[in-house]
CSV table of C-alpha atoms in Angstrom, one decimal:
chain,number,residue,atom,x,y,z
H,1,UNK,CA,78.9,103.7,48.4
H,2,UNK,CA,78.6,101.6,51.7
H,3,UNK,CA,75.9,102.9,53.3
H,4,UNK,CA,75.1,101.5,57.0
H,5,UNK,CA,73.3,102.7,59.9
H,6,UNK,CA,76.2,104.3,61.9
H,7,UNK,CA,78.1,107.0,60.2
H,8,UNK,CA,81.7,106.7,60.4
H,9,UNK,CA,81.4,110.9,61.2
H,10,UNK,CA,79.1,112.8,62.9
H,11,UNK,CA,79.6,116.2,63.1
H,12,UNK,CA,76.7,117.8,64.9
H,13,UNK,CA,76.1,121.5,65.7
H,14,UNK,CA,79.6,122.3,65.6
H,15,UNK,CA,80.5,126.3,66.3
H,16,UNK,CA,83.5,128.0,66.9
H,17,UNK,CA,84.0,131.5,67.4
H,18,UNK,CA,86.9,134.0,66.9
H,19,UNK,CA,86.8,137.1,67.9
H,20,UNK,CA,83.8,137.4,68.6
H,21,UNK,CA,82.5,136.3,65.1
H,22,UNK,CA,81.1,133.1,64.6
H,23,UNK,CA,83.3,131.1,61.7
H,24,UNK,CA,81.2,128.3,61.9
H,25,UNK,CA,77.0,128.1,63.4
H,26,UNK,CA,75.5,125.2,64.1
H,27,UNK,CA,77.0,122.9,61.7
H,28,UNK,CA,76.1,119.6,61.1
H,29,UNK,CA,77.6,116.9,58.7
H,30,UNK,CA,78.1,113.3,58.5
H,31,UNK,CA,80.3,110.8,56.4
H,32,UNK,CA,79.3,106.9,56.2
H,33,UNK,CA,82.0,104.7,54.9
H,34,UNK,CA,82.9,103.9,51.3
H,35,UNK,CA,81.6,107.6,50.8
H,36,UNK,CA,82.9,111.1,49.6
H,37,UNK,CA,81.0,114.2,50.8
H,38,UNK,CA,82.1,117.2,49.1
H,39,UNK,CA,82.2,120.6,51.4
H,40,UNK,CA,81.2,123.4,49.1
H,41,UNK,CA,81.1,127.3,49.6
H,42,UNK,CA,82.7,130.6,49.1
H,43,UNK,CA,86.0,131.9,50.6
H,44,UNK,CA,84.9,132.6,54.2
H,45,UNK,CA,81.7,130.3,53.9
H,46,UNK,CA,83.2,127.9,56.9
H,47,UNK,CA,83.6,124.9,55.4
H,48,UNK,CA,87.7,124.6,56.0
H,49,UNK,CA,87.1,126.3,59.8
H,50,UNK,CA,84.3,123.1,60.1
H,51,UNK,CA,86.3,120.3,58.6
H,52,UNK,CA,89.7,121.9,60.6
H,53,UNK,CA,87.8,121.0,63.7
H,54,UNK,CA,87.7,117.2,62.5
H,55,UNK,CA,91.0,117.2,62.3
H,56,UNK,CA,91.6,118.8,65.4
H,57,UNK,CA,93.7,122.2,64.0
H,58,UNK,CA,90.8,124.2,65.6
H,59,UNK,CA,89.0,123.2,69.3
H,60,UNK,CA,85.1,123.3,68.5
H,61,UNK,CA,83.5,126.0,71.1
H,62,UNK,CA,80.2,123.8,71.0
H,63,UNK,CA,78.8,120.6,69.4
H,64,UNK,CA,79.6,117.1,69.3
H,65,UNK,CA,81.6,114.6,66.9
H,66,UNK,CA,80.9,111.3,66.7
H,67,UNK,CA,83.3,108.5,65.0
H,68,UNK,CA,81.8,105.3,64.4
H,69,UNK,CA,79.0,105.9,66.5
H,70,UNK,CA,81.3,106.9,69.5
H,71,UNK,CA,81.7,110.1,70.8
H,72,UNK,CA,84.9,111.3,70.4
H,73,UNK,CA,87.6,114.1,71.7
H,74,UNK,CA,89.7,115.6,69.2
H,75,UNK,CA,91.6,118.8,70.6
H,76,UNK,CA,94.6,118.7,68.4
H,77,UNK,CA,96.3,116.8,65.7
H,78,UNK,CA,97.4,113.8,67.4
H,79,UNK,CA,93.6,113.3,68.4
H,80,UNK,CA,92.7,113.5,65.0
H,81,UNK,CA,95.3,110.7,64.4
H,82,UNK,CA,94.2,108.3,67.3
H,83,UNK,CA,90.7,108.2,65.6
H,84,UNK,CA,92.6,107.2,61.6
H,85,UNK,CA,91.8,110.8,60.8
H,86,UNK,CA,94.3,112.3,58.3
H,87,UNK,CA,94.7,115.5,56.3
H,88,UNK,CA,96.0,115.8,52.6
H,89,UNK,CA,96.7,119.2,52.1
H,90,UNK,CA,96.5,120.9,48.5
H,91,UNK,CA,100.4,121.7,49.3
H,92,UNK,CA,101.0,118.0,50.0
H,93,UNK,CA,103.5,118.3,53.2
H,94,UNK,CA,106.1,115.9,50.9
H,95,UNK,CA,109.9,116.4,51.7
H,96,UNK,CA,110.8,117.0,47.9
H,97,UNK,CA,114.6,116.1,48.5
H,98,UNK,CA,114.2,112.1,49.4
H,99,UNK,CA,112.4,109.2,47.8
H,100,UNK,CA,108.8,107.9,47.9
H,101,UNK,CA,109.4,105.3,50.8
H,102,UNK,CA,111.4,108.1,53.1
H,103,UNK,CA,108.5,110.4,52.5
H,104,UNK,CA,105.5,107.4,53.7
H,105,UNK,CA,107.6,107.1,57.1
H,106,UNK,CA,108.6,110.5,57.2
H,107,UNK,CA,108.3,111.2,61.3
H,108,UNK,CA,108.0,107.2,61.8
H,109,UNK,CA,110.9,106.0,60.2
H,110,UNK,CA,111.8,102.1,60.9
H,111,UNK,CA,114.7,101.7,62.5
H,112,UNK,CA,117.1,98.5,62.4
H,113,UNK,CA,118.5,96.8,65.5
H,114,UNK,CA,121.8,98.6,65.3
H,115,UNK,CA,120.1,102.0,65.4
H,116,UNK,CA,120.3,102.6,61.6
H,117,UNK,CA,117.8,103.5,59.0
H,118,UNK,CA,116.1,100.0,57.8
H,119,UNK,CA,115.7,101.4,54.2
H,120,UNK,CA,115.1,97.7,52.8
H,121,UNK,CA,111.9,97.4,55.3
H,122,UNK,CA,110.5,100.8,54.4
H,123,UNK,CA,110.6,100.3,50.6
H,124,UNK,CA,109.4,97.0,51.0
H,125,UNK,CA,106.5,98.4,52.4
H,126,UNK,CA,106.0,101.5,50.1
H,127,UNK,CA,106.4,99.0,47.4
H,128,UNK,CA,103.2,97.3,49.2
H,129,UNK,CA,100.9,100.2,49.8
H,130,UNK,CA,102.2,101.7,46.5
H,131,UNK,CA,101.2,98.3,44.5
H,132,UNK,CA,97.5,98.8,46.2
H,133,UNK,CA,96.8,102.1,45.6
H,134,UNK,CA,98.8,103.0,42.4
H,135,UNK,CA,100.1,99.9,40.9
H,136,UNK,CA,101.4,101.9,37.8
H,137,UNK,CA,103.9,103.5,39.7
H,138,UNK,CA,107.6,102.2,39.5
H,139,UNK,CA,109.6,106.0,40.8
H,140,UNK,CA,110.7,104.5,44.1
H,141,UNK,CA,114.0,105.3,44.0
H,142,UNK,CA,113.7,109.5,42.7
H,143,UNK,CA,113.2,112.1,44.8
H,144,UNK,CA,109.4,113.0,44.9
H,145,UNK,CA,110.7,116.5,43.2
H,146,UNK,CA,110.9,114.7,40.2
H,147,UNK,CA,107.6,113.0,40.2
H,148,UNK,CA,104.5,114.0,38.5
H,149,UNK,CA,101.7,115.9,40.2
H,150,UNK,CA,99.4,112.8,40.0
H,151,UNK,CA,102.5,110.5,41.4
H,152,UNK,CA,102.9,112.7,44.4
H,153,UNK,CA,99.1,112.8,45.4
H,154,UNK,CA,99.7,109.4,45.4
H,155,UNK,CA,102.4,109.2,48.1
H,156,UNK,CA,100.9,111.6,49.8
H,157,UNK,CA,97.6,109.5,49.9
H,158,UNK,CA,99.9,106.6,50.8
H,159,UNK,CA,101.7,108.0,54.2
H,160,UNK,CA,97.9,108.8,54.8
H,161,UNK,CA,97.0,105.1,54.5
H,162,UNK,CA,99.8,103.0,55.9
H,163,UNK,CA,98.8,104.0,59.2
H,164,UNK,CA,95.5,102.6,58.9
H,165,UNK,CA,93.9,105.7,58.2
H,166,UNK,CA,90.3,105.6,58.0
H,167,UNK,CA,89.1,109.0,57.5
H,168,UNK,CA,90.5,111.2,55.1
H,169,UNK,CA,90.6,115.2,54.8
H,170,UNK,CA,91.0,116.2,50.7
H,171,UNK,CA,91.9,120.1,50.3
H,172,UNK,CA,91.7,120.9,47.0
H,173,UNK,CA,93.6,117.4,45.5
H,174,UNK,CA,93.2,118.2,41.9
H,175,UNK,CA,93.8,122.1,42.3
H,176,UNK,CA,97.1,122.8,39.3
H,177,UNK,CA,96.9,119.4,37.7
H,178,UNK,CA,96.4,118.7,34.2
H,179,UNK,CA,93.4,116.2,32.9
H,180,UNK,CA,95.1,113.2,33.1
H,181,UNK,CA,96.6,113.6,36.3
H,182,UNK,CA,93.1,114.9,37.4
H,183,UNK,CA,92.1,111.5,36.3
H,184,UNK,CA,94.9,109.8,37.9
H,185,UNK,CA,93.5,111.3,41.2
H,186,UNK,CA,90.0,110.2,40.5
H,187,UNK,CA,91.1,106.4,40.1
H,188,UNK,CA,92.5,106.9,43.7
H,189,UNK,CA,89.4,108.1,45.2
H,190,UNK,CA,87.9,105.2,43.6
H,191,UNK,CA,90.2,103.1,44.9
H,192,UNK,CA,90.2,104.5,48.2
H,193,UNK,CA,86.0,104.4,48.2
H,194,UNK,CA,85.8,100.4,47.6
H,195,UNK,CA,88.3,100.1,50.0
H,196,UNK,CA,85.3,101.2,52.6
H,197,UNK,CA,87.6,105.1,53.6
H,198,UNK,CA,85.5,108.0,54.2
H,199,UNK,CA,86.6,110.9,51.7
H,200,UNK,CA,85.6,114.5,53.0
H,201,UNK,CA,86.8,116.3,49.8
H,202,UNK,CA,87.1,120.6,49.8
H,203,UNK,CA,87.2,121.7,46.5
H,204,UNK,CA,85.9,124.6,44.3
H,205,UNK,CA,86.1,122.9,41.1
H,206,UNK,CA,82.1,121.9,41.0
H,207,UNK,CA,82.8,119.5,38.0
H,208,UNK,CA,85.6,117.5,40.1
H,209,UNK,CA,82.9,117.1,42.7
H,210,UNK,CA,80.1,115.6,40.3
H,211,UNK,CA,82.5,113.2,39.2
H,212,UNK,CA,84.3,112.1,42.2
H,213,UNK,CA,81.6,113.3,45.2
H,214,UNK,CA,78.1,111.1,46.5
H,215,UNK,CA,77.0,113.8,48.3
H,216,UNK,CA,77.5,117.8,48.8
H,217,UNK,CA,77.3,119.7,52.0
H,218,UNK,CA,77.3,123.5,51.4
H,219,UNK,CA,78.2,125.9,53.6
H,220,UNK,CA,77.1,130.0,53.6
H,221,UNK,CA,78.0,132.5,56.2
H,222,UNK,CA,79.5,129.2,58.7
H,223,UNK,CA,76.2,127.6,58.9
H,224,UNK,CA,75.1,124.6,56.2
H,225,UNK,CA,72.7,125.9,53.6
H,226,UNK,CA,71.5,122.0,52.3
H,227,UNK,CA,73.3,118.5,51.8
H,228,UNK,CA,72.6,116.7,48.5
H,229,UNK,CA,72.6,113.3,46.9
H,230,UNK,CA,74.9,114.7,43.5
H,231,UNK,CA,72.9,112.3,41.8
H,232,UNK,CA,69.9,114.7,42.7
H,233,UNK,CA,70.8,117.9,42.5
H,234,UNK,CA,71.8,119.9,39.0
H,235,UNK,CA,75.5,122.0,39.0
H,236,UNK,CA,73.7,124.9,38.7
H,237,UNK,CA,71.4,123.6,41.8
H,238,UNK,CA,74.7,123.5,43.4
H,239,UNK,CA,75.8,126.9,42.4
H,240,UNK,CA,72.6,128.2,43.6
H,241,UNK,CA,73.2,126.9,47.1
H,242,UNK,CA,76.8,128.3,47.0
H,243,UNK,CA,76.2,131.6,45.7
H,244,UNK,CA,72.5,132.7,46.9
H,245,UNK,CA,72.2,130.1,49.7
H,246,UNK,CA,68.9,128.7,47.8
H,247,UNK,CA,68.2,124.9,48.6
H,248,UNK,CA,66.3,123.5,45.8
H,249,UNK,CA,63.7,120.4,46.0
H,250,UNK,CA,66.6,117.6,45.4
H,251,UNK,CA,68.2,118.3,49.0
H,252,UNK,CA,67.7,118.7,52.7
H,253,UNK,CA,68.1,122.0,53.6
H,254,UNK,CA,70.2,123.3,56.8
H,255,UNK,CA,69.8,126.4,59.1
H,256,UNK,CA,71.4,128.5,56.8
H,257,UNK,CA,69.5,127.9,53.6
H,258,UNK,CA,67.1,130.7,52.6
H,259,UNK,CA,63.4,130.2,53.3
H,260,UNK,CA,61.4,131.1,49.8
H,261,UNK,CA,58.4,133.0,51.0
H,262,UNK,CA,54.8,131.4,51.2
């Protein structure tokens, strides 16, 4: 992990309210690059209300986010964008019918000078983000459909990157795959990490997170009970922090972490 003075995200005391009941209180997280901070908590906890505000599906009510230092204004999707802010949902968003290349430019596709299709420029350049990220993989010419779960977190990461993403939003990458695509995954993280991305990876799978996460943020009741090193904290640490909203001696609590009594 890179870690420098200026955080590539700052999220600080982010709330948002619906309905009168506050989804997220005061939250605060940051991200530096070359890093993956894994956002951890119960169904309901806040922790995919907070990170939806990064990327702009949800308008913060009050707080401040900070990219590289800079405050920044991210209202909706296409703000996230602007700032190299992408989401990989757990679904994955892929169009199952067409190829690899067709999905990566799905939206943006590069058009020839006659108003066509320029297929040969597209797979020429899946074939270049594809050798970076996943150089194993050869299926450019099938239909994602047919691809493995592992192969199509890979396109998915791909589209995610070839538009100089800088920032990505993990839900849940390795939820319904198999151990070696799980490990397929975690060589793409890997990858992604030297490559100096910020990772902010939701996942409930506390084992995937000590193996792929530098840090944890968790999250009880929409406020942040403690962030953690994961090299200093147990799992059962961790579940602690999830379940009773204890912080133990290895991390730096947060407004919601319960206060043991003198």
């Amino acid at each position: 992990m890179e870690q420098t003075s200026t955080p590539l995200v700052e999220m600080k005391d982010i709330s948002i309210a619906f309905g009168g009941i506050r989804a997220v209180d005061g939250a605060s997280c940051d991200l530096y690059p070359g890093e993956v901070v894994a956002l951890l908590g119960h169904n309901g906890a806040g922790k995919s209300t907070f990170i939806k505000i990064l990327s702009g599906a949800y308008k913060r009510d009050a707080g401040q986010i900070f990219i590289n230092g800079e405050e920044a204004t991210i209202s909706n999707p296409r703000d996230a964008k602007k700032y190299g802010i992408e989401t990989i949902y757990q679904t994955l968003a892929l169009a199952d019918n067409v190829d690899a290349a067709a999905n990566l430019f799905l939206g943006r596709e590069v058009m020839t000078k006659y108003g066509t299709l320029d297929d040969v420029a597209m797979e020429a350049e899946a074939r270049k983000v594809m050798g970076r990220l996943n150089p194993r993989f050869q299926r450019f010419k099938e239909p994602v459909v047919k691809l493995s779960g592992g192969q199509r977190q890979s396109v998915a990461i791909a589209r995610a990157i070839l538009f100089n993403a800088r920032i990505l939003i993990m839900d849940e990458p390795t939820a319904a795959l198999g151990p070696q695509e799980t490990a397929q995954v975690g060589e793409l993280v890997k990858q992604l990490k030297a490559d100096g991305l910020g990772i902010f990876l939701i996942s409930h799978d506390i084992q995937d997170v000590f193996e792929l996460a530098d840090r944890v943020c968790v999250m009880k009741n929409g406020q942040v009970v403690g962030t953690a090193r994961t090299k200093d904290v147990t799992k059962d640490e961790v579940l602690g922090m999830i379940i009773l909203g204890k912080c133990p001696p290895g991390a730096i609590p947060g407004p919601g972490a319960i206060r043991e009594a003198a």
